[in-house]
Coordinates of C-alpha atoms in Angstrom, one line a residue:
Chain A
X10 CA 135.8 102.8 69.3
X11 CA 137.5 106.4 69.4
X12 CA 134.0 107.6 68.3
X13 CA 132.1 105.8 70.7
X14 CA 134.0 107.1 73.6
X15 CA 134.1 110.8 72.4
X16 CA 130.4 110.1 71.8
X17 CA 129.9 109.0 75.8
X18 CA 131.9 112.3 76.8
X19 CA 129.8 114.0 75.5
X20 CA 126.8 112.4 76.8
X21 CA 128.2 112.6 80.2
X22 CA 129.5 116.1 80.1
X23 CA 125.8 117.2 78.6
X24 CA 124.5 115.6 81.6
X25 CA 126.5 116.9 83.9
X26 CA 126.2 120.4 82.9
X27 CA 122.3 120.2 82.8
X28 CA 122.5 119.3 86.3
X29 CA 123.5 122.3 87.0
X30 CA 120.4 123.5 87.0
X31 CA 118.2 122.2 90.2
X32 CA 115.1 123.5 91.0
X33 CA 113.6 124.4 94.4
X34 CA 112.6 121.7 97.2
X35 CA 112.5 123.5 100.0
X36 CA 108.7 123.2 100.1
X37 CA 108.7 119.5 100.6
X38 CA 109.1 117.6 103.4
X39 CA 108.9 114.4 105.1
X40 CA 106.8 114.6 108.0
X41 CA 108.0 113.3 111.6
X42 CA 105.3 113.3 114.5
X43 CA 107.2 113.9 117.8
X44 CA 107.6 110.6 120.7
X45 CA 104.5 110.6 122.9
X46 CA 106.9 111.5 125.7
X47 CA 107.7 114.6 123.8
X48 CA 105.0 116.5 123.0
X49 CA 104.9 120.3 124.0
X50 CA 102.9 121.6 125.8
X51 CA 101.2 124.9 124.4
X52 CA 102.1 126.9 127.5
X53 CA 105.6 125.9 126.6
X54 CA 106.0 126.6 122.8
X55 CA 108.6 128.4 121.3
X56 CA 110.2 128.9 118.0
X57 CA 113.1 130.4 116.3
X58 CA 112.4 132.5 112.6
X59 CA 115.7 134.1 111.4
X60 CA 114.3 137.7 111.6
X61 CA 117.0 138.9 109.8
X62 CA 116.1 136.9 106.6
X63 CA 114.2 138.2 103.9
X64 CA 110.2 136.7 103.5
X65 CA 110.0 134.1 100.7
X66 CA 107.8 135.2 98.2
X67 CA 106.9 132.5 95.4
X68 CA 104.5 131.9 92.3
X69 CA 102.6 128.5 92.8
X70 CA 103.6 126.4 90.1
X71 CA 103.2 123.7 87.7
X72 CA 104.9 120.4 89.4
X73 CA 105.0 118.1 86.1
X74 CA 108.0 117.0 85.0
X75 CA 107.3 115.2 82.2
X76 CA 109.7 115.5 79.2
X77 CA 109.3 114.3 74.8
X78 CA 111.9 112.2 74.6
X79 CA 112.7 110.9 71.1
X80 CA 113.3 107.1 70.8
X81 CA 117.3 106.4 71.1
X82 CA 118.9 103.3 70.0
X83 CA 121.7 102.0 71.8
X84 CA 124.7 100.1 69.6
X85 CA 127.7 98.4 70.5
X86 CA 128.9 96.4 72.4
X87 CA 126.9 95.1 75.9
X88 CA 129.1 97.4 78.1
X89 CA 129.0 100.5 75.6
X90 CA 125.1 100.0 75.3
X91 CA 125.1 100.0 78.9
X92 CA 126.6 103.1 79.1
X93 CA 124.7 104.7 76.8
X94 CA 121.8 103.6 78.8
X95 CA 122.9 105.2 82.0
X96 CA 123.9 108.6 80.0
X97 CA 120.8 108.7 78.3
X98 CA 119.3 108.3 82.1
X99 CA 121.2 111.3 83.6
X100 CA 120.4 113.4 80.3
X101 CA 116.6 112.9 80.8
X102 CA 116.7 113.1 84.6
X103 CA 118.4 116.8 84.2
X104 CA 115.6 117.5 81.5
X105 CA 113.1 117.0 84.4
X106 CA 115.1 118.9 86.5
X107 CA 115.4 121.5 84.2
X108 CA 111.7 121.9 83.0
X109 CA 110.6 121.9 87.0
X110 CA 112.9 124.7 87.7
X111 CA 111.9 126.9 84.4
X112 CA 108.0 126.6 86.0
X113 CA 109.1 127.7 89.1
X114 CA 110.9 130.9 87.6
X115 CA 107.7 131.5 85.3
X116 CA 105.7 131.0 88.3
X117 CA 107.8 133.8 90.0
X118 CA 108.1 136.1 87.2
X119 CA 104.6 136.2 86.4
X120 CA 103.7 137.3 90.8
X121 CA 106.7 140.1 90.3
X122 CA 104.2 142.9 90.9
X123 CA 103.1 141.2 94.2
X124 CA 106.5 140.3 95.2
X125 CA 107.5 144.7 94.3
X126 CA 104.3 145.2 96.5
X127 CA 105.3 143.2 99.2
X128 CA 108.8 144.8 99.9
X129 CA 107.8 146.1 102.9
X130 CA 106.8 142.5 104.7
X131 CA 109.8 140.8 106.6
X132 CA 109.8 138.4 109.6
X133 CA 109.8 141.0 111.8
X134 CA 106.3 142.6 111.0
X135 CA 105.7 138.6 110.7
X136 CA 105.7 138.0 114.0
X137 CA 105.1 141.4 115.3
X138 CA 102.0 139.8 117.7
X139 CA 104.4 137.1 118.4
X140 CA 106.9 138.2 120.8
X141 CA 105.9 135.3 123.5
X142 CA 106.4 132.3 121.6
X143 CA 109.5 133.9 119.7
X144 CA 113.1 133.0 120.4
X145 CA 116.1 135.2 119.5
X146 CA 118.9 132.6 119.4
X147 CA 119.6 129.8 117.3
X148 CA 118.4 127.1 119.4
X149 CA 120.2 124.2 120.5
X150 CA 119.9 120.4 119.4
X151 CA 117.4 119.2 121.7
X152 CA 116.0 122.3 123.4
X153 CA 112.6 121.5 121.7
X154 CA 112.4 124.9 120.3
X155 CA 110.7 124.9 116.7
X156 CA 112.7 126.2 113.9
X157 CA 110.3 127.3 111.4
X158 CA 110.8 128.9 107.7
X159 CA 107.9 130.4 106.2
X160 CA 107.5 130.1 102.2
X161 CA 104.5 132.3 101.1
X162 CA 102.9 131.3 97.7
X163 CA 100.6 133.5 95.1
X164 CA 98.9 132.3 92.2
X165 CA 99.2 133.7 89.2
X166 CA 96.6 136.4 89.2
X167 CA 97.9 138.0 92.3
X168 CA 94.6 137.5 94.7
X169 CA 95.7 134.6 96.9
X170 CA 97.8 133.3 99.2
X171 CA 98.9 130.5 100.7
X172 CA 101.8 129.6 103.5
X173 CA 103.7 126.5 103.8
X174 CA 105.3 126.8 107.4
X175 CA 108.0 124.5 107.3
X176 CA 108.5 123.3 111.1
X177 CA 111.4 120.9 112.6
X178 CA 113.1 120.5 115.9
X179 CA 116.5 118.7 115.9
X180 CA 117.8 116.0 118.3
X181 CA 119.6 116.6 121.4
X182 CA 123.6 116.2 120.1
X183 CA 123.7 113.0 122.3
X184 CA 121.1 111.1 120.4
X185 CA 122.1 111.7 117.2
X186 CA 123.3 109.6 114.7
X187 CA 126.2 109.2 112.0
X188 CA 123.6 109.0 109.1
X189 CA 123.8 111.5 106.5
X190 CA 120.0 111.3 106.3
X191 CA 118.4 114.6 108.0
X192 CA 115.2 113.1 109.0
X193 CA 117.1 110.7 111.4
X194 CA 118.5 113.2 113.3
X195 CA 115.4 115.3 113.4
X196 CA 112.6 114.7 116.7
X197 CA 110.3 116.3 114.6
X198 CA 109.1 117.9 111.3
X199 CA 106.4 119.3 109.1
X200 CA 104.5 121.1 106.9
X201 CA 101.5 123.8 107.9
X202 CA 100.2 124.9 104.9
X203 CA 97.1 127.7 104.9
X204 CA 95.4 129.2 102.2
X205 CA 94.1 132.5 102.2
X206 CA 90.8 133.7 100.9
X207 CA 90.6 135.1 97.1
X208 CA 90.7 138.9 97.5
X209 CA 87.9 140.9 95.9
X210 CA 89.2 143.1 92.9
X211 CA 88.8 146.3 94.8
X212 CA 91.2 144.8 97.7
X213 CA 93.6 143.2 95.3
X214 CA 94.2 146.7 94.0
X215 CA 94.2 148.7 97.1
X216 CA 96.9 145.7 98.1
X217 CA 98.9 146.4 95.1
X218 CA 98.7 150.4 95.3
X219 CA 99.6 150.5 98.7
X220 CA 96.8 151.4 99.9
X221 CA 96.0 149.0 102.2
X222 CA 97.6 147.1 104.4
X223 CA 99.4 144.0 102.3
X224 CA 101.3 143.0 105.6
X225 CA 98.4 142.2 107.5
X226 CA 97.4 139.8 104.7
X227 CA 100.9 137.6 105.3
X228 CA 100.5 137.7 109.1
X229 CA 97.2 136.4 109.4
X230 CA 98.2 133.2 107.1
X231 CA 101.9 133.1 109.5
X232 CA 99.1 133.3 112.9
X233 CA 97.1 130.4 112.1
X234 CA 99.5 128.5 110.5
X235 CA 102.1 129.0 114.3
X236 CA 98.9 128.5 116.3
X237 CA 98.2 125.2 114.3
X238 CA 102.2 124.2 114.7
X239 CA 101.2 124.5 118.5
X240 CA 98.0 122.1 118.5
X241 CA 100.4 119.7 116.5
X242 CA 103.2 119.6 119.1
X243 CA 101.1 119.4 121.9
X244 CA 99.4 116.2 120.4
X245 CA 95.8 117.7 119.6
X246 CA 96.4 116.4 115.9
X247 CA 97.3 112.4 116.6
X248 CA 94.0 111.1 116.3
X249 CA 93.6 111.1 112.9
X250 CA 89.6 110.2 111.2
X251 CA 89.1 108.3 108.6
X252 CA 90.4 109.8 105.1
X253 CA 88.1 111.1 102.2
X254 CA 88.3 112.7 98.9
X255 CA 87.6 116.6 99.8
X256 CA 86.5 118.4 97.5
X257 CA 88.4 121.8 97.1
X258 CA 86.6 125.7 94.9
X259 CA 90.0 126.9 92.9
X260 CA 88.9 129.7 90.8
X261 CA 86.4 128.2 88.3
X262 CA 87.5 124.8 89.0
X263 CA 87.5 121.9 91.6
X264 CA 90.8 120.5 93.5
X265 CA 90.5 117.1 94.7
X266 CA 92.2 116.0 98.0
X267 CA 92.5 112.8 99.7
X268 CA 92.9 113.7 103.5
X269 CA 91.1 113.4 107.3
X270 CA 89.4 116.0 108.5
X271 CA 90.6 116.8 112.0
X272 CA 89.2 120.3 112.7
X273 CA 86.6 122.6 111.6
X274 CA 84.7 126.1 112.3
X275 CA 82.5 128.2 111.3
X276 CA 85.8 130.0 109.0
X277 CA 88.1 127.1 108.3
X278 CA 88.7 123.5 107.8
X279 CA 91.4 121.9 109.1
X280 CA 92.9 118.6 107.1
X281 CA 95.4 116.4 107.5
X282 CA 96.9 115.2 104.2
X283 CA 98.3 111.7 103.0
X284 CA 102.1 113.1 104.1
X285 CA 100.4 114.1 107.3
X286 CA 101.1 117.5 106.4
X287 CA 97.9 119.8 108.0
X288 CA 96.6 122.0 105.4
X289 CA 94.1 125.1 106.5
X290 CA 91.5 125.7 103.5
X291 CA 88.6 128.7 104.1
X292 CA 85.5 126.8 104.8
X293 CA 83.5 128.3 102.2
X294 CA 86.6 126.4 99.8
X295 CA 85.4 123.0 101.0
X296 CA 82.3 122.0 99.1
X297 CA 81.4 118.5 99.8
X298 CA 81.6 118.5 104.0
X299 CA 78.9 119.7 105.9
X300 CA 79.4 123.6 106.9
X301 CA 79.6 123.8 110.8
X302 CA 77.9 127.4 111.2
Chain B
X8 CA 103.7 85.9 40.2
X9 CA 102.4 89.0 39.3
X10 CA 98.4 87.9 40.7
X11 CA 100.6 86.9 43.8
X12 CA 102.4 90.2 44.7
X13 CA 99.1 92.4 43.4
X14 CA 97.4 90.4 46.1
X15 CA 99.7 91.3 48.9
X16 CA 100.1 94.7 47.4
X17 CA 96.2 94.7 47.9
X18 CA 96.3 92.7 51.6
X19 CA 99.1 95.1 52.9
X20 CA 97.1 98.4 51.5
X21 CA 93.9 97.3 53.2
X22 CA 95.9 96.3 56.4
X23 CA 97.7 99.7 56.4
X24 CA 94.3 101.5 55.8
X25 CA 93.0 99.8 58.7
X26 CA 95.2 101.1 60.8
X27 CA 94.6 104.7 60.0
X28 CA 90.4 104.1 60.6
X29 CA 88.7 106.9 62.1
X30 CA 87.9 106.8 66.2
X31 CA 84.7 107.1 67.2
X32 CA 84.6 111.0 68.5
X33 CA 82.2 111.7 72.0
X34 CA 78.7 111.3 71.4
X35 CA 76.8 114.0 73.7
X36 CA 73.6 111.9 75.3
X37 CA 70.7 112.3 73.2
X38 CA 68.0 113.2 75.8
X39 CA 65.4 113.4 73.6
X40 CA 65.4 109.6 72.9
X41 CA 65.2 109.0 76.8
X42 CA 61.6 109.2 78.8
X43 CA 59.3 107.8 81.0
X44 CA 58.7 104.6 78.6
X45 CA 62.1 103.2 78.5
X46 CA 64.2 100.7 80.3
X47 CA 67.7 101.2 81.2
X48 CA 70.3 98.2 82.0
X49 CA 74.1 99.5 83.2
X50 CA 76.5 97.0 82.4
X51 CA 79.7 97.7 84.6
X52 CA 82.9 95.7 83.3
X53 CA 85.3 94.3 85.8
X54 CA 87.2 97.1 87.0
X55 CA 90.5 95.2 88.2
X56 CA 92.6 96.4 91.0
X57 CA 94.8 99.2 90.5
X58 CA 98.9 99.5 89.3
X59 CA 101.4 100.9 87.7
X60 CA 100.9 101.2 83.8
X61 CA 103.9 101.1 81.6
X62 CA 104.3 103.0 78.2
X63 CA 106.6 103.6 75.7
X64 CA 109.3 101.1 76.8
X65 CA 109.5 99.5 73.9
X66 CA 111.1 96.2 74.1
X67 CA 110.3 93.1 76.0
X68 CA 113.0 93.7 78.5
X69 CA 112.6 97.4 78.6
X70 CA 109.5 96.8 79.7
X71 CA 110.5 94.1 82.3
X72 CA 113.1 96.6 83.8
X73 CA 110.5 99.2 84.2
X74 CA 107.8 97.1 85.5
X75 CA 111.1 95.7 88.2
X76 CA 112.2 99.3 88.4
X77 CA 108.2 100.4 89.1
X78 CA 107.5 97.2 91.7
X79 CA 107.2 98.7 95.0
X80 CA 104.5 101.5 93.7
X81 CA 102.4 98.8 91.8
X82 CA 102.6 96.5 94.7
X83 CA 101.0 99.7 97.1
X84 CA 98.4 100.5 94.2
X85 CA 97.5 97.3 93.8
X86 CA 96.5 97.5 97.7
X87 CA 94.3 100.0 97.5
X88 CA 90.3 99.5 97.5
X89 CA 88.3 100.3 94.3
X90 CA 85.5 100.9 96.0
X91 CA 85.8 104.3 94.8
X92 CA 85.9 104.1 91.4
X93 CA 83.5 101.9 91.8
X94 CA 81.2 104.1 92.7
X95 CA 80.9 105.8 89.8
X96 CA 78.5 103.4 89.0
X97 CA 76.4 104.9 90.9
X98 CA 76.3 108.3 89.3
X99 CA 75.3 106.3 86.2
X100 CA 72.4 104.8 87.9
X101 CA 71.3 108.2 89.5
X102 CA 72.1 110.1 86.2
X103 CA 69.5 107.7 83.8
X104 CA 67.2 106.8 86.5
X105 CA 66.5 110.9 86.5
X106 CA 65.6 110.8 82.4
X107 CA 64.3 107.0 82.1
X108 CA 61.4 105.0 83.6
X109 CA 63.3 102.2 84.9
X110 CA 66.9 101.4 85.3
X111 CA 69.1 98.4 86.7
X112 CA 72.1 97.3 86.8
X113 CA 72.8 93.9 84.5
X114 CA 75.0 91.5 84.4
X115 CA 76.5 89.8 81.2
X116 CA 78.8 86.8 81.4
X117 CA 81.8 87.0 79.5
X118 CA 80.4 84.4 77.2
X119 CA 77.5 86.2 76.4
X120 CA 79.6 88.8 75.3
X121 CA 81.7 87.1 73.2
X122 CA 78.4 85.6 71.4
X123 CA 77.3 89.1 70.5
X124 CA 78.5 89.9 66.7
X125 CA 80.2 92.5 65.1
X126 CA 78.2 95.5 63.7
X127 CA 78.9 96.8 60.6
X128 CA 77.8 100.6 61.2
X129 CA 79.5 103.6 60.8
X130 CA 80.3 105.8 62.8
X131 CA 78.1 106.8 65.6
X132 CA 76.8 103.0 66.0
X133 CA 78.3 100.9 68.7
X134 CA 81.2 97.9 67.1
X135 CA 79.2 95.1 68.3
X136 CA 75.6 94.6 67.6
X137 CA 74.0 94.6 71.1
X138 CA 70.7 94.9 69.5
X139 CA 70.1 91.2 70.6
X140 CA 70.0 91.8 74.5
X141 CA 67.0 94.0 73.6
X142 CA 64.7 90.5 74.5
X143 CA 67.4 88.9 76.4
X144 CA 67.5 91.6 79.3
X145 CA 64.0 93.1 78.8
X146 CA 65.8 96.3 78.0
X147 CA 65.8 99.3 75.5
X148 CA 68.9 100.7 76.0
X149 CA 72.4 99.6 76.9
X150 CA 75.4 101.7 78.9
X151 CA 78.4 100.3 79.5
X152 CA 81.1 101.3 81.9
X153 CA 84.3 100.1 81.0
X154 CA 87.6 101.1 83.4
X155 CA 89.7 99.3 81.3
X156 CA 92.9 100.7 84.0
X157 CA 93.7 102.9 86.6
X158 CA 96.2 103.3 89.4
X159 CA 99.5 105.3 88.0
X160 CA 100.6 106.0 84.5
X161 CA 104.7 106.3 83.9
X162 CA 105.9 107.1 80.3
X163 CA 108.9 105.6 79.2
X164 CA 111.8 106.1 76.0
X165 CA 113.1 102.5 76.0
X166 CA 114.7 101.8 79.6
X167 CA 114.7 105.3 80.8
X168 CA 111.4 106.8 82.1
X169 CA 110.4 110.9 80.4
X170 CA 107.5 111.6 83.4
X171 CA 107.2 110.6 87.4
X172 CA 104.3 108.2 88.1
X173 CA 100.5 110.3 87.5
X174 CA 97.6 109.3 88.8
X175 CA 95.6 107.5 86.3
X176 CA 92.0 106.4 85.2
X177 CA 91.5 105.1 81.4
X178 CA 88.2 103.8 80.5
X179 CA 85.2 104.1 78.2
X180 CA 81.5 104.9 79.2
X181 CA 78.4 104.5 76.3
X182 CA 75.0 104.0 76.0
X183 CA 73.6 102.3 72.8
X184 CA 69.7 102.2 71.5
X185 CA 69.0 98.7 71.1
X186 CA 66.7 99.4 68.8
X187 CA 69.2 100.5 66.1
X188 CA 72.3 99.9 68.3
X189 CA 73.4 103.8 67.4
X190 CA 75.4 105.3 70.1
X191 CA 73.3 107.8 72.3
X192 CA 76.1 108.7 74.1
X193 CA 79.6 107.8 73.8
X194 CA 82.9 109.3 76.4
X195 CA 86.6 108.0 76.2
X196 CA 87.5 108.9 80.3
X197 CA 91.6 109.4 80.0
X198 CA 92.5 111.4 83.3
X199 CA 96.4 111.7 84.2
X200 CA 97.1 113.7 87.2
X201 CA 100.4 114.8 88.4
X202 CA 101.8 114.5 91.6
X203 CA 102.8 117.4 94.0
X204 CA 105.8 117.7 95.2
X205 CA 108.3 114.4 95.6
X206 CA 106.6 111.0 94.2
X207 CA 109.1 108.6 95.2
X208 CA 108.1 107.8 99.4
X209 CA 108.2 104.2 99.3
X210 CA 108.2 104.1 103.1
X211 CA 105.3 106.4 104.1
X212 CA 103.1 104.4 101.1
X213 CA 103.4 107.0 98.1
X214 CA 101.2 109.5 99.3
X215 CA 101.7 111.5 96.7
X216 CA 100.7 109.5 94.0
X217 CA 98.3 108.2 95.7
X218 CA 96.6 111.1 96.3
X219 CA 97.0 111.8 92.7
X220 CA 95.3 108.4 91.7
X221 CA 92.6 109.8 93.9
X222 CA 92.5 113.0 92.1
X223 CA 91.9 111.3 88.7
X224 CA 89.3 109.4 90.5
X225 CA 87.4 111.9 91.3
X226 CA 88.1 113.9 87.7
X227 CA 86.2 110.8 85.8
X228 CA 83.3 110.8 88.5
X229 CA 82.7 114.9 87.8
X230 CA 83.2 113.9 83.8
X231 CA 80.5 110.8 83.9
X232 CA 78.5 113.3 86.1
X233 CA 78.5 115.8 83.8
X234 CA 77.2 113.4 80.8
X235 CA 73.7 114.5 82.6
X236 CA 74.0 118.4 82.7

């Protein structure tokens, strides 16, 4: 009995401790379309970035969490088996846990040249263009200004990027809730997400030299992914077509994506995922749609 | 006694010997035998509806805790249309009707299936002897499609599961001479995609995974495609 109990310490304080770990989630969100009655208009848009905050450089990474687990067998008696169950439980979940957030540090070791190169980029040269639609206070619940957080991405050989604007606007104080759940005390909430073109050798290494303008590169992808944001609030985006497997170029690969198409031009395609996140890809990127120029 | 337990020794060798038989490795389509002359019939096996496919929980009610545990995700996958694996079908017909003279689209009961017998070939010749639907259908050669599953795949260590739900399309696609009912082409499809971000949004219909079901979709379309190239 002694050994059985020493033996679900352990367990537990294995599990505990590997759950220490916890990877990042900030790039995931629930979506929330605003009330009909509150949409923005575009002449009205505003939105708060902490300028003082540092840009969010990451390497895209693997999302599998799968584990090799060896086969365990439970003994004792129904309760002890039980517990064992339930110990064995936490142990994988941290496993998980613990595998997603060693791909996300690979991911970001392997871009540490880009992220060097980058230094230079904040919020500030961000939104340099920007001054209009950008607010200088923390705004308050309910005063429909956009908080956004930008989260750039780069893949692994350092010639793309990609954006995920992550956008919300709380509740006015009086019409909040109690529950602990965020979302319910949110009016709205998304994700922008835009991919960049793959940059040409020569321009990756100019970019990487300094000697071109890197900046430029990040405030491009911030641009369309705020002037999307707008369209969104505003209620351009609610009709959404009828979904389709898009086919997506990644390097010498295709990407598969099940989504709507609710814009296109002559330079990019504008989707609108099964979250209802709305995702910018170059044109060029999207194979199997008819190109519009 | 002893001619007793030499027999099972025997039995229990052959049985374990059994087990360990080679599988039949992909047969690249032999394009050569195809032309003008020859007539193509596409058998397509029932492709049920999609769901959640359980693995590695090993015991009855393992497995009954993870199907219970799995419910809500099978119940949305099983809601989904198949129309597009379905049409994968159709790159089959477009794929032989481009090397062969003439090519359909049969249909074989499941009772004409079971009466076809087992072939005793080697590898590289198809298990049952199809050579018999040569006459029957008015053809010369045979491809099957066979999505034996797809919807989400979840591996499991007894109760507790080791990966979040993929996306998931398992299936087998041949093509047999009838002449000598040798494989001319032979593909195991076995496509697990993993799902971005979160996977557990019961309330907004698992997009993820089912955008990863999608994915794995469209992975086995490209791979029967490329059977032509």
């Amino acid at each position: 009995m002694i050994r059985i109990k020493k033996l679900l310490v352990s367990l537990v304080t294995i599990a505990a401790l590997a759950g220490c770990k916890s990877p990042k989630r900030d790039d995931y969100v629930v979506a929330k379309s605003l009330n009909k009655d509150d949409v923005i208009e575009q002449s009205e848009f505003k939105f708060y970035l902490d300028l003082n905050a540092p840009v969010e450089i990451r390497g895209e990474y693997s999302h599998d969490r799968s584990i090799d687990s060896a086969q365990v067998m439970y003994y004792g008696t129904p309760g002890a088996a039980l517990v064992q169950v339930f110990s064995h439980a936490a142990i994988n979940s941290s496993l998980k846990e613990q595998r997603l957030k060693e791909q996300q540090e690979e991911a970001n070791r392997y871009i540490g040249p880009l992220i060097e190169a980058s230094k230079q980029v904040t919020h500030v040269t961000l939104t340099e263009d920007m001054s209009d639609y950008v607010v200088k206070q923390l705004p308050v619940a309910g005063d429909k200004t956009v908080n956004v957080k930008p989260i750039f991405f780069s893949n692994q050989d350092m010639n793309k990027l990609s954006l995920k604007l992550i956008a919300w606007i709380e509740k006015p104080k009086s019409s909040k809730t109690k529950s602990r759940k965020k979302l319910s005390n949110l009016m709205y909430q998304n994700i922008i997400e835009v991919h960049g073109s793959t940059w040409s050798e020569e321009t990756a290494t100019a970019l990487m030299d300094g000697q071109a303008d890197i900046a430029d590169h990040y405030e491009a992808l911030f641009v369309r992914a705020v002037e999307s944001l707008k369209k969104d609030l505003s209620g351009t985006y609610s009709q959404t077509p009828q979904q389709q497997t898009l086919h997506i170029k990644k390097k010498n690969t295709k990407q598969f994506l099940r989504a709507s198409v609710i814009e296109q031009s002559c330079e990019y395609v504008v989707i609108k995922n099964l979250r209802n996140w709305i995702l910018h890809y170059p044109a060029s990127y999207v194979t199997n749609i008819q190109n519009q120029c | 006694m002893k001619a007793i337990k030499l027999i099972f020794a025997a039995a229990l060798t052959v049985f374990l010997a059994a087990c360990g038989s080679t599988p039949q490795p992909p047969v690249q389509l032999q394009k050569q035998l195809l032309n003008a002359e020859k007539r193509v019939g596409i058998y397509v096996d029932v492709i049920e509806e999609p769901t959640t496919n359980i693995y590695g929980a090993g015991c009855l009610l393992c497995y009954g805790v993870a199907v219970a545990a799995n419910s809500s995700l099978s119940k949305h996958l099983e809601s989904l249309p198949t129309s597009d694996i379905e049409s994968s079908k159709q790159i089959l017909l477009e794929g032989y009707k481009a090397k062969a003279g003439s090519v359909e689209f049969i249909e074989l009961t499941e009772q004409e299936f079971k009466k076809l017998k087992k072939f005793k070939g080697e590898l590289g010749y198809a298990k049952k002897d199809f050579r018999s639907l040569k006459e029957s259908k008015n053809i010369d050669v045979l491809v099957v499609l066979d999505i034996a599953t797809h919807g989400a795949y979840r591996g499991y260590t007894n109760y507790v599961p080791n990966t979040d739900p993929q996306g998931y399309v398992r299936g087998l696609v041949y093509s047999v001479d009838l002449e000598t009912n040798q494989y001319l082409q032979y593909l195991e499809l076995d496509k697990k995609v993993v799902v971005e971000g979160e996977w557990d949004e019961p309330k907004q219909k698992f997009p993820g995974v089912t955008n990863a079901y999608y994915q794995a979709v469209e992975q086995v379309k490209e791979t029967i495609n490329k059977i032509f190239l």
